[in-house]
Amino acid sequence: MAFETILFETEGPLAIITVNRPKALNALSPQVVGELEQAIKDIRDSDDIRAVILTGAGDKAFIAGADIAAMSKMSPLEGRAFSRYGQDVLFSLEKLPQPVIAAVNGFALGGGCEIAMACDFIYAADSAKFGQPEINLGIIPGFGGTQRLSRLVGKGWAKELCLTGAIIGADQAAAIGLVTRVFPAEELMEAAKKTALGMAAKGRVSLRAIKELIDNGYDMSLERAIPMEAENFATCFASPDQAEGMTAFLEKRKPDFKGGLND
Ligand code: DAK
């Protein structure tokens, strides 16, 4: 499929998705959401893509939110349909078997912050800004913001950001745990690629199991979640990656993971 509002590039085992509407600060129009949905499906079905980076075009914005011009004309029913559609697309992003880094290079507001939070972790340029300013538009976050934000940063910060519409910088976002690392803007993509390539070289069975366990276990009681870890731990031992990883360690060489069972 030819994309018009996103760029989809591959570099070896990496896929790099760039939301590409810089004049509208990469706002999420229904077309962007549809193209993201397709790109996510392509990545999920790919044997070659081992890690993903999501970013925004230009140096001003990652994604400045849902497209306010498009949203302004929606009826309540259309608003609900758009919200559910967006939530489904973000679930499919979150559930990709490959690890996904959000490389936030500017404004990540509203739906932009929500998309970043559906990635596995967030790297930010020192110029990045985060917020859930929907309250200023007379609405609420619609792509999971009230739920993922509190899980990431706790209820106090989630409420302060959503109730006030405050916009915070990258260092503050890192201090509250929304962002894992902050880089000078010009170093952001290289840093994201280095980390993504590092993950791409790991075993696929392990990568997927870790993602699923952390995401699924987070909302469960420890008593119910811990046994899931044991099951996945056992599955690793049925994968060639486990034999390769341990043999490589004992032979004092780097492992060459090729995937296998369940990948
Ligand atoms: N949508 C559409 N266009 C946008 C936009 C957006 N979110 N953000 C910026 N733009 C456009 C501006 O209109 C402007 O276009 P032109 O006038 O040049 O044609 C261009 O990008 C440059 O923006 P500015 O001129 O405003 O640039 P500044 O540097 O002065 O300001 C800013 C940058 C990011 C502070 C400002 O643009 C801004 O406040 N933008 C809006 C940020 C925002 O409120 N984001 C949250 C959007 S609401 C739901 C589903 C999803 C959601 C909610 C509900 N359901 C359906 C229930 C999610 C909602 C949101 O994300």
Coordinates of N, CA, C and O in Angstrom, one line a residue, residues 11 37 57 60 80-81 85 96 116 120 139 149 152 160 181 202 214 220 234 241 245:
E11 N 15.5 -0.2 7.5 CA 16.9 -0.2 7.5 C 17.4 -1.5 8.2 O 17.3 -1.6 9.4
E37 N -2.5 2.0 10.9 CA -3.1 0.7 11.1 C -2.5 -0.3 10.1 O -2.1 -1.4 10.4
A57 N 7.8 13.9 11.5 CA 8.6 14.6 10.5 C 8.8 16.0 11.0 O 8.0 16.6 11.7
K60 N 9.7 20.1 14.9 CA 8.9 20.8 15.8 C 7.9 19.9 16.6 O 7.6 20.1 17.7
R80 N -17.4 8.7 18.9 CA -17.2 7.4 19.6 C -16.6 6.5 18.6 O -15.6 5.7 19.0
A81 N -17.0 6.5 17.3 CA -16.4 5.5 16.4 C -14.9 5.9 16.2 O -14.1 5.0 16.1
Y85 N -11.9 3.4 17.1 CA -11.0 3.0 16.0 C -9.6 3.3 16.5 O -8.7 2.4 16.4
L96 N 2.2 -5.4 19.1 CA 3.1 -5.9 18.1 C 4.1 -6.8 18.8 O 4.6 -6.5 19.9
A116 N 2.5 7.7 21.8 CA 3.9 7.4 22.3 C 3.8 6.4 23.5 O 4.6 5.5 23.6
D120 N 6.6 0.8 23.4 CA 7.2 0.1 24.6 C 7.9 1.0 25.5 O 7.9 0.9 26.7
I139 N -13.1 18.5 25.7 CA -13.2 17.0 25.5 C -12.3 16.3 26.6 O -11.7 17.0 27.4
L149 N -1.7 6.7 30.9 CA -0.9 7.7 31.6 C -0.8 7.4 33.1 O 0.3 7.4 33.7
L152 N 1.5 4.6 33.7 CA 2.9 4.9 33.6 C 3.5 5.8 34.7 O 4.6 5.6 35.2
E160 N -3.0 15.6 37.2 CA -2.6 17.0 37.0 C -2.5 17.3 35.5 O -3.0 18.3 35.0
R181 N 14.6 8.1 28.5 CA 15.8 8.8 28.3 C 15.6 10.0 27.5 O 14.8 10.1 26.6
K202 N 18.3 -9.6 19.6 CA 17.9 -10.6 20.6 C 17.0 -11.6 20.1 O 16.5 -11.5 19.0
I214 N 4.9 -8.3 30.7 CA 4.9 -7.0 31.4 C 3.5 -6.3 31.1 O 2.9 -5.8 32.0
M220 N -2.7 -7.5 36.7 CA -3.2 -8.7 37.4 C -2.6 -8.8 38.8 O -1.6 -8.1 39.0
A234 N 9.4 -21.5 30.5 CA 9.5 -22.9 30.0 C 9.5 -22.9 28.4 O 10.3 -23.6 27.8
D241 N 16.7 -20.4 20.4 CA 17.4 -19.2 21.0 C 18.0 -19.5 22.3 O 19.1 -18.9 22.7
G245 N 21.8 -19.0 23.0 CA 22.2 -18.0 24.0 C 23.2 -18.6 25.0 O 24.2 -18.0 25.4

